[in-house]
Amino acid sequence: MTRITLVRGDITRQTADAIVNAANSSLLGGGGVDGTIHRRGGPAILEDCRKLRAGHYGKGLPTGQAVATTAGELDASWVIHTVGPVHSKSEDRSDLLASCYRESLKRADELGARTVAFPAVSTGIYGWPMDDGARIAVTTVREADTAVEEVRFVLFDEQAYEAFAAQLP
Ligand code: AR6
């Protein structure tokens, strides 16, 4: 059974086996969580990302997928980069958002990570409504077949924390 926990705060201040990044397809950085992870984790993360781009991910990481790198100076062994969908009013992209959580947990299992910290993927710059993002995140993790012992959602503000708390018993 995977334990789901919630904390309010900055994901780059967490101690975990793996920290998930809400990245974009380029894997080369951006704003939000992504910017903070690269800033605090140092250049080793970007170096790994560039290698991925030079190799298997020449066209970038597709939406809904996940890939791991070093965590650099963060207090974790790995960063798992996943690309959330941009929210759309005309198209239901929920499956892609669920896929981010599922695929990240698969990478975590492959690495033997037991604690994984997630941000609320897509709910910032990519515009996903927080309540729905929280519902998809919690439901997907609950239904995942994974050996990860703790999934910790790290929520940046009170509104996000409350949205996730409302999904838990
Ligand atoms: N710790 C925890 N949560 C955070 C932090 C932090 N340090 N910073 C922001 N959040 P976002 P997205 C929250 O925008 O929507 C980047 O440019 C934030 O309040 O980081 O998936 C990438 O390169 C929000 O609830 O990710 C992509 O281009 C949530 O984390 C694009 O943004 C996700 O916000 C991805 O957009």
PDB file of C-alpha atoms and ligand atoms in Angstrom:
ATOM      1  CA  MET A   1       0.000   0.000   0.000  1.00  0.00           C
ATOM      2  CA  THR A   2       1.319   3.400  -0.964  1.00  0.00           C
ATOM      3  CA  ARG A   3       0.918   6.051   1.705  1.00  0.00           C
ATOM      4  CA  ILE A   4      -0.180   9.441   0.392  1.00  0.00           C
ATOM      5  CA  THR A   5       0.988  12.437   2.394  1.00  0.00           C
ATOM      6  CA  LEU A   6       0.574  16.182   1.871  1.00  0.00           C
ATOM      7  CA  VAL A   7       2.888  18.989   2.814  1.00  0.00           C
ATOM      8  CA  ARG A   8       2.792  22.681   2.093  1.00  0.00           C
ATOM      9  CA  GLY A   9       6.015  24.151   0.836  1.00  0.00           C
ATOM     10  CA  ASP A  10       8.737  24.284  -1.762  1.00  0.00           C
ATOM     11  CA  ILE A  11       9.441  20.893  -3.332  1.00  0.00           C
ATOM     12  CA  THR A  12      13.159  21.674  -3.651  1.00  0.00           C
ATOM     13  CA  ARG A  13      13.410  21.763   0.166  1.00  0.00           C
ATOM     14  CA  GLN A  14      12.146  18.201   0.508  1.00  0.00           C
ATOM     15  CA  THR A  15      14.112  15.078   1.338  1.00  0.00           C
ATOM     16  CA  ALA A  16      12.947  12.160  -0.791  1.00  0.00           C
ATOM     17  CA  ASP A  17      14.399   9.407  -2.950  1.00  0.00           C
ATOM     18  CA  ALA A  18      12.966  11.092  -6.020  1.00  0.00           C
ATOM     19  CA  ILE A  19      11.604  14.574  -6.647  1.00  0.00           C
ATOM     20  CA  VAL A  20       9.311  15.007  -9.636  1.00  0.00           C
ATOM     21  CA  ASN A  21       9.725  18.013 -11.897  1.00  0.00           C
ATOM     22  CA  ALA A  22       6.836  19.597 -13.812  1.00  0.00           C
ATOM     23  CA  ALA A  23       9.015  20.056 -16.886  1.00  0.00           C
ATOM     24  CA  ASN A  24       8.366  20.847 -20.527  1.00  0.00           C
ATOM     25  CA  SER A  25       9.231  18.730 -23.566  1.00  0.00           C
ATOM     26  CA  SER A  26      12.562  20.465 -24.123  1.00  0.00           C
ATOM     27  CA  LEU A  27      13.858  19.238 -20.742  1.00  0.00           C
ATOM     28  CA  LEU A  28      16.039  22.329 -20.790  1.00  0.00           C
ATOM     29  CA  GLY A  29      14.357  24.274 -18.021  1.00  0.00           C
ATOM     30  CA  GLY A  30      11.648  26.865 -17.596  1.00  0.00           C
ATOM     31  CA  GLY A  31       9.754  28.701 -14.866  1.00  0.00           C
ATOM     32  CA  GLY A  32       7.755  27.431 -11.885  1.00  0.00           C
ATOM     33  CA  VAL A  33       8.895  24.191 -10.258  1.00  0.00           C
ATOM     34  CA  ASP A  34      11.200  23.501 -13.197  1.00  0.00           C
ATOM     35  CA  GLY A  35      13.107  26.752 -12.767  1.00  0.00           C
ATOM     36  CA  THR A  36      13.458  26.253  -9.024  1.00  0.00           C
ATOM     37  CA  ILE A  37      14.663  22.659  -9.411  1.00  0.00           C
ATOM     38  CA  HIS A  38      17.383  23.644 -11.869  1.00  0.00           C
ATOM     39  CA  ARG A  39      18.394  26.672  -9.806  1.00  0.00           C
ATOM     40  CA  ARG A  40      18.664  24.827  -6.513  1.00  0.00           C
ATOM     41  CA  GLY A  41      19.799  21.483  -7.933  1.00  0.00           C
ATOM     42  CA  GLY A  42      22.671  23.041  -9.857  1.00  0.00           C
ATOM     43  CA  PRO A  43      24.077  22.414 -13.353  1.00  0.00           C
ATOM     44  CA  ALA A  44      24.391  18.614 -13.062  1.00  0.00           C
ATOM     45  CA  ILE A  45      20.662  18.232 -13.734  1.00  0.00           C
ATOM     46  CA  LEU A  46      20.782  20.272 -16.926  1.00  0.00           C
ATOM     47  CA  GLU A  47      23.862  18.354 -18.002  1.00  0.00           C
ATOM     48  CA  ASP A  48      21.922  15.072 -17.714  1.00  0.00           C
ATOM     49  CA  CYS A  49      18.957  16.607 -19.516  1.00  0.00           C
ATOM     50  CA  ARG A  50      21.189  17.694 -22.396  1.00  0.00           C
ATOM     51  CA  LYS A  51      22.512  14.127 -22.658  1.00  0.00           C
ATOM     52  CA  LEU A  52      18.956  12.827 -22.872  1.00  0.00           C
ATOM     53  CA  ARG A  53      18.254  15.320 -25.657  1.00  0.00           C
ATOM     54  CA  ALA A  54      21.415  14.243 -27.476  1.00  0.00           C
ATOM     55  CA  GLY A  55      20.351  10.594 -27.180  1.00  0.00           C
ATOM     56  CA  HIS A  56      16.977   8.899 -26.989  1.00  0.00           C
ATOM     57  CA  TYR A  57      14.976  12.121 -26.585  1.00  0.00           C
ATOM     58  CA  GLY A  58      16.234  14.068 -29.575  1.00  0.00           C
ATOM     59  CA  LYS A  59      12.765  15.490 -30.203  1.00  0.00           C
ATOM     60  CA  GLY A  60      12.135  16.105 -26.520  1.00  0.00           C
ATOM     61  CA  LEU A  61      10.107  14.243 -23.924  1.00  0.00           C
ATOM     62  CA  PRO A  62       6.502  13.734 -25.065  1.00  0.00           C
ATOM     63  CA  THR A  63       3.630  14.961 -22.891  1.00  0.00           C
ATOM     64  CA  GLY A  64       2.558  12.381 -20.312  1.00  0.00           C
ATOM     65  CA  GLN A  65       5.931  10.655 -20.171  1.00  0.00           C
ATOM     66  CA  ALA A  66       8.667  10.713 -17.530  1.00  0.00           C
ATOM     67  CA  VAL A  67      12.427  10.345 -17.397  1.00  0.00           C
ATOM     68  CA  ALA A  68      14.956  10.410 -14.537  1.00  0.00           C
ATOM     69  CA  THR A  69      18.199  12.296 -14.049  1.00  0.00           C
ATOM     70  CA  THR A  70      20.515  13.014 -11.165  1.00  0.00           C
ATOM     71  CA  ALA A  71      19.113  15.311  -8.482  1.00  0.00           C
ATOM     72  CA  GLY A  72      22.340  17.297  -8.331  1.00  0.00           C
ATOM     73  CA  GLU A  73      22.504  19.189  -5.067  1.00  0.00           C
ATOM     74  CA  LEU A  74      18.906  18.527  -4.060  1.00  0.00           C
ATOM     75  CA  ASP A  75      18.339  16.252  -1.077  1.00  0.00           C
ATOM     76  CA  ALA A  76      17.244  13.353  -3.278  1.00  0.00           C
ATOM     77  CA  SER A  77      18.834  10.682  -5.445  1.00  0.00           C
ATOM     78  CA  TRP A  78      16.900  11.473  -8.608  1.00  0.00           C
ATOM     79  CA  VAL A  79      14.766  14.046 -10.301  1.00  0.00           C
ATOM     80  CA  ILE A  80      12.027  12.509 -12.411  1.00  0.00           C
ATOM     81  CA  HIS A  81      11.023  14.936 -15.147  1.00  0.00           C
ATOM     82  CA  THR A  82       7.505  14.660 -16.475  1.00  0.00           C
ATOM     83  CA  VAL A  83       5.687  16.817 -18.993  1.00  0.00           C
ATOM     84  CA  GLY A  84       2.129  17.694 -18.073  1.00  0.00           C
ATOM     85  CA  PRO A  85      -0.461  18.695 -20.653  1.00  0.00           C
ATOM     86  CA  VAL A  86      -1.441  22.321 -21.123  1.00  0.00           C
ATOM     87  CA  HIS A  87      -5.041  22.592 -19.949  1.00  0.00           C
ATOM     88  CA  SER A  88      -7.579  22.911 -22.762  1.00  0.00           C
ATOM     89  CA  LYS A  89     -11.249  23.833 -22.576  1.00  0.00           C
ATOM     90  CA  SER A  90     -12.040  22.165 -25.883  1.00  0.00           C
ATOM     91  CA  GLU A  91     -10.166  18.887 -25.455  1.00  0.00           C
ATOM     92  CA  ASP A  92     -10.057  16.478 -22.506  1.00  0.00           C
ATOM     93  CA  ARG A  93      -6.396  15.874 -21.725  1.00  0.00           C
ATOM     94  CA  SER A  94      -6.992  14.203 -18.355  1.00  0.00           C
ATOM     95  CA  ASP A  95      -5.446  10.926 -19.512  1.00  0.00           C
ATOM     96  CA  LEU A  96      -2.195  12.702 -20.256  1.00  0.00           C
ATOM     97  CA  LEU A  97      -2.139  14.262 -16.814  1.00  0.00           C
ATOM     98  CA  ALA A  98      -2.844  10.879 -15.184  1.00  0.00           C
ATOM     99  CA  SER A  99      -0.093   9.403 -17.337  1.00  0.00           C
ATOM    100  CA  CYS A 100       2.433  11.837 -15.795  1.00  0.00           C
ATOM    101  CA  TYR A 101       1.803  10.341 -12.358  1.00  0.00           C
ATOM    102  CA  ARG A 102       1.724   6.738 -13.618  1.00  0.00           C
ATOM    103  CA  GLU A 103       4.887   7.070 -15.708  1.00  0.00           C
ATOM    104  CA  SER A 104       6.751   8.889 -12.921  1.00  0.00           C
ATOM    105  CA  LEU A 105       5.916   6.062 -10.536  1.00  0.00           C
ATOM    106  CA  LYS A 106       7.142   3.542 -13.118  1.00  0.00           C
ATOM    107  CA  ARG A 107      10.501   5.340 -13.324  1.00  0.00           C
ATOM    108  CA  ALA A 108      10.579   5.431  -9.512  1.00  0.00           C
ATOM    109  CA  ASP A 109       9.982   1.669  -9.376  1.00  0.00           C
ATOM    110  CA  GLU A 110      12.715   1.020 -11.929  1.00  0.00           C
ATOM    111  CA  LEU A 111      15.119   3.037  -9.779  1.00  0.00           C
ATOM    112  CA  GLY A 112      14.018   1.472  -6.506  1.00  0.00           C
ATOM    113  CA  ALA A 113      12.812   4.798  -5.093  1.00  0.00           C
ATOM    114  CA  ARG A 114      10.630   4.361  -2.030  1.00  0.00           C
ATOM    115  CA  THR A 115       9.666   7.980  -1.360  1.00  0.00           C
ATOM    116  CA  VAL A 116       8.589  10.260  -4.177  1.00  0.00           C
ATOM    117  CA  ALA A 117       7.682  13.939  -3.915  1.00  0.00           C
ATOM    118  CA  PHE A 118       5.319  15.336  -6.557  1.00  0.00           C
ATOM    119  CA  PRO A 119       4.229  18.873  -7.325  1.00  0.00           C
ATOM    120  CA  ALA A 120       0.706  19.491  -8.629  1.00  0.00           C
ATOM    121  CA  VAL A 121       1.678  18.911 -12.264  1.00  0.00           C
ATOM    122  CA  SER A 122       0.121  21.248 -14.874  1.00  0.00           C
ATOM    123  CA  THR A 123      -1.678  23.416 -12.282  1.00  0.00           C
ATOM    124  CA  GLY A 124       0.630  26.428 -12.677  1.00  0.00           C
ATOM    125  CA  ILE A 125       1.833  27.818 -15.975  1.00  0.00           C
ATOM    126  CA  TYR A 126      -0.069  25.049 -17.839  1.00  0.00           C
ATOM    127  CA  GLY A 127      -3.354  26.289 -16.400  1.00  0.00           C
ATOM    128  CA  TRP A 128      -5.009  23.131 -15.083  1.00  0.00           C
ATOM    129  CA  PRO A 129      -7.756  23.924 -12.514  1.00  0.00           C
ATOM    130  CA  MET A 130      -6.409  22.973  -9.099  1.00  0.00           C
ATOM    131  CA  ASP A 131      -9.391  20.925  -7.874  1.00  0.00           C
ATOM    132  CA  ASP A 132      -9.388  18.770 -10.979  1.00  0.00           C
ATOM    133  CA  GLY A 133      -5.599  18.463 -10.987  1.00  0.00           C
ATOM    134  CA  ALA A 134      -5.746  17.270  -7.385  1.00  0.00           C
ATOM    135  CA  ARG A 135      -8.487  14.757  -8.183  1.00  0.00           C
ATOM    136  CA  ILE A 136      -6.528  13.271 -11.077  1.00  0.00           C
ATOM    137  CA  ALA A 137      -3.289  13.186  -9.067  1.00  0.00           C
ATOM    138  CA  VAL A 138      -4.731  11.441  -6.025  1.00  0.00           C
ATOM    139  CA  THR A 139      -6.930   9.016  -7.989  1.00  0.00           C
ATOM    140  CA  THR A 140      -4.096   7.993 -10.267  1.00  0.00           C
ATOM    141  CA  VAL A 141      -1.643   7.401  -7.435  1.00  0.00           C
ATOM    142  CA  ARG A 142      -4.245   5.414  -5.496  1.00  0.00           C
ATOM    143  CA  GLU A 143      -4.874   3.157  -8.469  1.00  0.00           C
ATOM    144  CA  ALA A 144      -1.212   2.740  -9.430  1.00  0.00           C
ATOM    145  CA  ASP A 145       0.498  -0.591  -9.087  1.00  0.00           C
ATOM    146  CA  THR A 146       3.757   0.546  -7.495  1.00  0.00           C
ATOM    147  CA  ALA A 147       6.283  -0.423  -4.825  1.00  0.00           C
ATOM    148  CA  VAL A 148       6.702   3.225  -3.817  1.00  0.00           C
ATOM    149  CA  GLU A 149       5.951   3.458  -0.110  1.00  0.00           C
ATOM    150  CA  GLU A 150       5.247   7.159   0.196  1.00  0.00           C
ATOM    151  CA  VAL A 151       3.936   9.583  -2.374  1.00  0.00           C
ATOM    152  CA  ARG A 152       4.206  13.071  -0.977  1.00  0.00           C
ATOM    153  CA  PHE A 153       2.362  15.863  -2.704  1.00  0.00           C
ATOM    154  CA  VAL A 154       4.195  19.104  -2.063  1.00  0.00           C
ATOM    155  CA  LEU A 155       1.778  21.983  -2.445  1.00  0.00           C
ATOM    156  CA  PHE A 156       2.974  25.502  -2.827  1.00  0.00           C
ATOM    157  CA  ASP A 157       0.046  27.382  -1.342  1.00  0.00           C
ATOM    158  CA  GLU A 158      -2.940  26.932   0.929  1.00  0.00           C
ATOM    159  CA  GLN A 159      -5.438  26.649  -1.930  1.00  0.00           C
ATOM    160  CA  ALA A 160      -3.479  23.784  -3.462  1.00  0.00           C
ATOM    161  CA  TYR A 161      -3.089  22.090  -0.102  1.00  0.00           C
ATOM    162  CA  GLU A 162      -6.837  22.303   0.563  1.00  0.00           C
ATOM    163  CA  ALA A 163      -7.653  20.947  -2.891  1.00  0.00           C
ATOM    164  CA  PHE A 164      -5.502  17.868  -2.275  1.00  0.00           C
ATOM    165  CA  ALA A 165      -6.733  17.436   1.292  1.00  0.00           C
ATOM    166  CA  ALA A 166     -10.310  17.339  -0.034  1.00  0.00           C
ATOM    167  CA  GLN A 167      -9.377  14.244  -2.087  1.00  0.00           C
ATOM    168  CA  LEU A 168      -8.186  12.274   0.934  1.00  0.00           C
ATOM    169  CA  PRO A 169     -10.368  10.511   3.460  1.00  0.00           C
TER     170      PRO A 169
HETATM  171  N1  AR6 B   1       7.453  23.746  -4.966  1.00  0.00           N
HETATM  172  C1  AR6 B   1       6.227  23.184  -5.049  1.00  0.00           C
HETATM  173  N2  AR6 B   1       5.267  23.613  -5.893  1.00  0.00           N
HETATM  174  C2  AR6 B   1       5.569  24.669  -6.685  1.00  0.00           C
HETATM  175  C3  AR6 B   1       6.823  25.301  -6.676  1.00  0.00           C
HETATM  176  C4  AR6 B   1       7.796  24.802  -5.763  1.00  0.00           C
HETATM  177  N3  AR6 B   1       9.014  25.334  -5.669  1.00  0.00           N
HETATM  178  N4  AR6 B   1       6.812  26.311  -7.597  1.00  0.00           N
HETATM  179  C5  AR6 B   1       5.582  26.312  -8.158  1.00  0.00           C
HETATM  180  N5  AR6 B   1       4.826  25.332  -7.596  1.00  0.00           N
HETATM  181  P1  AR6 B   1       4.365  24.940 -12.698  1.00  0.00           P
HETATM  182  P2  AR6 B   1       3.121  23.396 -14.884  1.00  0.00           P
HETATM  183  C6  AR6 B   1       3.436  24.922  -7.935  1.00  0.00           C
HETATM  184  O1  AR6 B   1       4.032  26.221 -13.368  1.00  0.00           O
HETATM  185  O2  AR6 B   1       1.820  24.061 -14.663  1.00  0.00           O
HETATM  186  C7  AR6 B   1       7.615  25.564 -16.528  1.00  0.00           C
HETATM  187  O3  AR6 B   1       8.029  26.697 -17.221  1.00  0.00           O
HETATM  188  C8  AR6 B   1       2.596  25.879  -8.708  1.00  0.00           C
HETATM  189  O4  AR6 B   1       1.960  26.789  -7.835  1.00  0.00           O
HETATM  190  O5  AR6 B   1       5.683  24.786 -12.087  1.00  0.00           O
HETATM  191  O6  AR6 B   1       3.163  21.909 -15.062  1.00  0.00           O
HETATM  192  C9  AR6 B   1       7.980  24.274 -17.245  1.00  0.00           C
HETATM  193  O7  AR6 B   1       9.222  24.385 -17.888  1.00  0.00           O
HETATM  194  C10 AR6 B   1       1.594  24.937  -9.372  1.00  0.00           C
HETATM  195  O8  AR6 B   1       0.535  24.607  -8.499  1.00  0.00           O
HETATM  196  O9  AR6 B   1       4.203  23.682 -13.704  1.00  0.00           O
HETATM  197  C11 AR6 B   1       6.852  24.147 -18.229  1.00  0.00           C
HETATM  198  O10 AR6 B   1       7.068  24.947 -19.366  1.00  0.00           O
HETATM  199  C12 AR6 B   1       2.396  23.668  -9.610  1.00  0.00           C
HETATM  200  O11 AR6 B   1       3.544  23.777  -8.768  1.00  0.00           O
HETATM  201  C13 AR6 B   1       5.662  24.667 -17.471  1.00  0.00           C
HETATM  202  O12 AR6 B   1       6.195  25.557 -16.486  1.00  0.00           O
HETATM  203  C14 AR6 B   1       2.880  23.465 -11.040  1.00  0.00           C
HETATM  204  O13 AR6 B   1       3.226  24.726 -11.601  1.00  0.00           O
HETATM  205  C15 AR6 B   1       4.934  23.575 -16.729  1.00  0.00           C
HETATM  206  O14 AR6 B   1       3.771  24.096 -16.152  1.00  0.00           O
END
